[in-house]
PDB file of C-alpha atoms in Angstrom:
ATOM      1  CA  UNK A   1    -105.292  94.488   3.745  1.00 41.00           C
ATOM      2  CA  UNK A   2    -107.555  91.397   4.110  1.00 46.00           C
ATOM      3  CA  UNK A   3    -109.913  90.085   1.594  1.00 49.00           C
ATOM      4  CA  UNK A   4    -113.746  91.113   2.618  1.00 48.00           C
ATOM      5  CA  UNK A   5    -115.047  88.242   3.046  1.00 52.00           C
ATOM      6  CA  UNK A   6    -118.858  89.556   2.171  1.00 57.00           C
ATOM      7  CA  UNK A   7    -118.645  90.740  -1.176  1.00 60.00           C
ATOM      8  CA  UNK A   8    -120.310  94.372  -2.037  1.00 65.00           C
ATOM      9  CA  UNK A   9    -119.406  95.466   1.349  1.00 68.00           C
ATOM     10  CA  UNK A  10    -116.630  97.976   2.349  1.00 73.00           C
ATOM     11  CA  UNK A  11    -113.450  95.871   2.722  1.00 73.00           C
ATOM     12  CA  UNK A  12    -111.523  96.469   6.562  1.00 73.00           C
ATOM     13  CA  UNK A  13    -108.733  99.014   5.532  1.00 78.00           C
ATOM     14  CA  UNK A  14    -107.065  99.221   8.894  1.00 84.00           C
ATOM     15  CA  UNK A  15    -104.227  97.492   9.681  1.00 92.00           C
ATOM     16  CA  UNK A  16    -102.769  96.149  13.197  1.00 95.00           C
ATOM     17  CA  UNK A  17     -99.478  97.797  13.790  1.00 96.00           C
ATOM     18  CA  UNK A  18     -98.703  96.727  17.143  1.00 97.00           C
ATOM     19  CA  UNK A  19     -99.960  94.037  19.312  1.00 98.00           C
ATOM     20  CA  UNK A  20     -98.754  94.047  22.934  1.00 97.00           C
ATOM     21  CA  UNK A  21     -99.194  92.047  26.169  1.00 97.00           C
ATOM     22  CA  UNK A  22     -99.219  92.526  29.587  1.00 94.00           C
ATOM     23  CA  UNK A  23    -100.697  91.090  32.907  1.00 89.00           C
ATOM     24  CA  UNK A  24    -100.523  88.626  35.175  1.00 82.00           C
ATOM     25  CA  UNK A  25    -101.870  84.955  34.078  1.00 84.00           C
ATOM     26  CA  UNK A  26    -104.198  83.740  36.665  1.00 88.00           C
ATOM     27  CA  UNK A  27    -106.355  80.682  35.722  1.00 87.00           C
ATOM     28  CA  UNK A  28    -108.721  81.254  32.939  1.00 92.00           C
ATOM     29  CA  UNK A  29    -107.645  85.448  32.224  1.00 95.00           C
ATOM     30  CA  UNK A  30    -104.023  84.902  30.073  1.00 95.00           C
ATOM     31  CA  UNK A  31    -102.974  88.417  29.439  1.00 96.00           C
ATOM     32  CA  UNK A  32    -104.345  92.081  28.546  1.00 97.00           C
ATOM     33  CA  UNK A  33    -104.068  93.072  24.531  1.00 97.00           C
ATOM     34  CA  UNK A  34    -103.575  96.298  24.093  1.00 97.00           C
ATOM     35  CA  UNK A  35    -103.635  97.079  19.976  1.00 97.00           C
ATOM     36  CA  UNK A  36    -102.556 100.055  17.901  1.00 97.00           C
ATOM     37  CA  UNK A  37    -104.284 100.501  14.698  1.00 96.00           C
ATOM     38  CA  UNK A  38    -102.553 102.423  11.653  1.00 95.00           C
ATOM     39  CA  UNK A  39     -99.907 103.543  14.231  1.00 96.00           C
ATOM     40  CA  UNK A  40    -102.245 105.859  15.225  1.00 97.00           C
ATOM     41  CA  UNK A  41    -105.223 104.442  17.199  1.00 96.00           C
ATOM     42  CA  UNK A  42    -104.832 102.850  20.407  1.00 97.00           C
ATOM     43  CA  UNK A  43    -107.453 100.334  22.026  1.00 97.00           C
ATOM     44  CA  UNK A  44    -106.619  99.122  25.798  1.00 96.00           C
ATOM     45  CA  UNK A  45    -107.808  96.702  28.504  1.00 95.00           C
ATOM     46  CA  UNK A  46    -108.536  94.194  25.362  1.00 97.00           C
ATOM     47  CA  UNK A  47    -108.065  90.160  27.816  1.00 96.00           C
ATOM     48  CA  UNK A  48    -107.679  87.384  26.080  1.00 97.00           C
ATOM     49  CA  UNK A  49    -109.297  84.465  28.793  1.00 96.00           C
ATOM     50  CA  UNK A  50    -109.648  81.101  28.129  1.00 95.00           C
ATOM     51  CA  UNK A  51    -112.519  79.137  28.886  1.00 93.00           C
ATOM     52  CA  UNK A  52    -112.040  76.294  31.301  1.00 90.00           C
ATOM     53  CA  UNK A  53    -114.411  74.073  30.009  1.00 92.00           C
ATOM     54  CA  UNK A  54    -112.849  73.081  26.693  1.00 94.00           C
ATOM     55  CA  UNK A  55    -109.549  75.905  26.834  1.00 92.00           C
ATOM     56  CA  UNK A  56    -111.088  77.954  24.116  1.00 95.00           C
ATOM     57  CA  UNK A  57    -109.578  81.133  23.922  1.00 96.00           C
ATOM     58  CA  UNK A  58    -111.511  83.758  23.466  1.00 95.00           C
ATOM     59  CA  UNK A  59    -111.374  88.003  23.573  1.00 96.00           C
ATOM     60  CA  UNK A  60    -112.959  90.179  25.842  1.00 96.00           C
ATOM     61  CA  UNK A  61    -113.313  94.317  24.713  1.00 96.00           C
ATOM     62  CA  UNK A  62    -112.575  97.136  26.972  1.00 96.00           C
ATOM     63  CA  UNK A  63    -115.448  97.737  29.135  1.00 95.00           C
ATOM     64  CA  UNK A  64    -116.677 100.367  32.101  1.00 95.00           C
ATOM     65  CA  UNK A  65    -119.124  99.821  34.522  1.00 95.00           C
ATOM     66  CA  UNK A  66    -122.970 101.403  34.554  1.00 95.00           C
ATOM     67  CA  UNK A  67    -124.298 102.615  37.293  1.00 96.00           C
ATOM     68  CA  UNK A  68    -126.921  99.711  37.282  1.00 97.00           C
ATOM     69  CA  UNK A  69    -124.366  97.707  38.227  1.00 95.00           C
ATOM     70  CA  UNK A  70    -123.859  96.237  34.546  1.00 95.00           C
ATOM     71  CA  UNK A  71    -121.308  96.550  32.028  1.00 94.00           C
ATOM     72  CA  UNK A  72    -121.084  97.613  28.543  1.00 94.00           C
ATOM     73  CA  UNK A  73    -118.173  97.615  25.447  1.00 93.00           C
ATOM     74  CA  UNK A  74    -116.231 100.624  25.313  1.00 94.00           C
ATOM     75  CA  UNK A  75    -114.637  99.428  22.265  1.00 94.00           C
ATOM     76  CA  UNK A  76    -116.059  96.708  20.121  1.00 94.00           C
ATOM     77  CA  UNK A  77    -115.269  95.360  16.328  1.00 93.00           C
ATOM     78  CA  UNK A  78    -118.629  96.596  14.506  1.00 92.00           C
ATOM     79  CA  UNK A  79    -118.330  93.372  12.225  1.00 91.00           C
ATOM     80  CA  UNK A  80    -118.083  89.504  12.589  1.00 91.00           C
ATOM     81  CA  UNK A  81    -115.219  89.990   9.963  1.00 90.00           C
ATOM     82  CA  UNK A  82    -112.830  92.121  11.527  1.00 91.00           C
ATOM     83  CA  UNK A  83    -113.537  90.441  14.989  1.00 94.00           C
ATOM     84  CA  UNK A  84    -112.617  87.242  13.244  1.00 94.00           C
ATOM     85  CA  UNK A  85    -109.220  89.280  12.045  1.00 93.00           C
ATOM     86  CA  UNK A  86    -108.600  91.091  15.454  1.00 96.00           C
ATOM     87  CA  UNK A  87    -108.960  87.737  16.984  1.00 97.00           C
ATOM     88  CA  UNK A  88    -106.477  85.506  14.569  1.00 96.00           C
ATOM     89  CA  UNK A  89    -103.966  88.385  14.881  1.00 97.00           C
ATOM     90  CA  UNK A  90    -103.691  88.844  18.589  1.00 97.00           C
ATOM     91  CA  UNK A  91    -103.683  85.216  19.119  1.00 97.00           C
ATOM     92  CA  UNK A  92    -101.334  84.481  16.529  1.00 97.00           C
ATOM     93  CA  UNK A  93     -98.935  87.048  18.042  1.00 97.00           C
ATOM     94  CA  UNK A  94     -99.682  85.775  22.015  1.00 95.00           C
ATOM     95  CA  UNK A  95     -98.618  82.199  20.697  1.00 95.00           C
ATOM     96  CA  UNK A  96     -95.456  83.840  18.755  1.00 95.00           C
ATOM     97  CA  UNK A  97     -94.845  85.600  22.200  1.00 93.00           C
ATOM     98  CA  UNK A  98     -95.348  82.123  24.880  1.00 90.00           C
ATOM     99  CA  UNK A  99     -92.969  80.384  22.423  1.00 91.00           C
ATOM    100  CA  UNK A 100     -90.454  82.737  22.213  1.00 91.00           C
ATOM    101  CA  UNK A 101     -90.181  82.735  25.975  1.00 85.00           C
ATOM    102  CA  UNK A 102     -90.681  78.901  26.511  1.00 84.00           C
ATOM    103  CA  UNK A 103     -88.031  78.375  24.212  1.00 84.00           C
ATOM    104  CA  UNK A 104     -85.843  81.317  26.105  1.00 81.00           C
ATOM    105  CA  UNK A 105     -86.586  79.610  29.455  1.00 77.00           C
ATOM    106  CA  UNK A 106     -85.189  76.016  27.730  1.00 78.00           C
ATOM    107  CA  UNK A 107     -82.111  78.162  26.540  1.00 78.00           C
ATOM    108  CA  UNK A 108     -81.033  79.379  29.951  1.00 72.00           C
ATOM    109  CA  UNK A 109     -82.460  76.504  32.293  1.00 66.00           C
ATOM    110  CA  UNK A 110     -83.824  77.319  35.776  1.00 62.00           C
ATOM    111  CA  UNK A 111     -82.422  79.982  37.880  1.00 56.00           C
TER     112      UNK A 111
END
């Protein structure tokens, strides 16, 4: 569990039990998240995209499309808190993840 940050509120009781990654990098989109809470609550179509201008990372929530053409969040963290704890987590794990295979790709040179 992580420490509430805003004391006298609630703290975040659920915990990230699996992080994984998949998609196809392509300039500023890096991957799709998808993110199982508790081992029993799945959220999908989570990107992680970085922005060109100054390579922050940042994440994008599941969306759909309206029929006005817009869209909205299917899923979104309810507080600045737990986005800020979503966000650490999955990026931690992504950067876990690219050096693991960078330093697999060293290990076994070019095909």
């Amino acid at each position: 569990m992580h420490p509430d940050p805003q004391p006298g509120r609630t703290p975040c009781l659920m915990r990230i039990t699996s992080i994984r990654f998949h998609g196809q990098r392509d300039r500023s989109f890096l991957s799709y998240v998808s993110v199982v809470f508790d081992d029993v609550f799945l959220v999908k179509g989570i990107k992680i995209i970085e922005r060109p201008s100054d390579k922050k990372r940042l994440l994008a929530m599941p969306t759909r499309a309206r029929a006005d053409g817009g869209y909205e969040d299917i899923a979104h963290p309810i507080r600045p808190d737990f986005r800020e704890i979503l966000a650490d987590a999955i990026f931690s794990e992504f950067d876990r993840q690219q050096e693991q295979s960078a330093q697999a790709d060293e290990q076994h040179g070019p095909d």
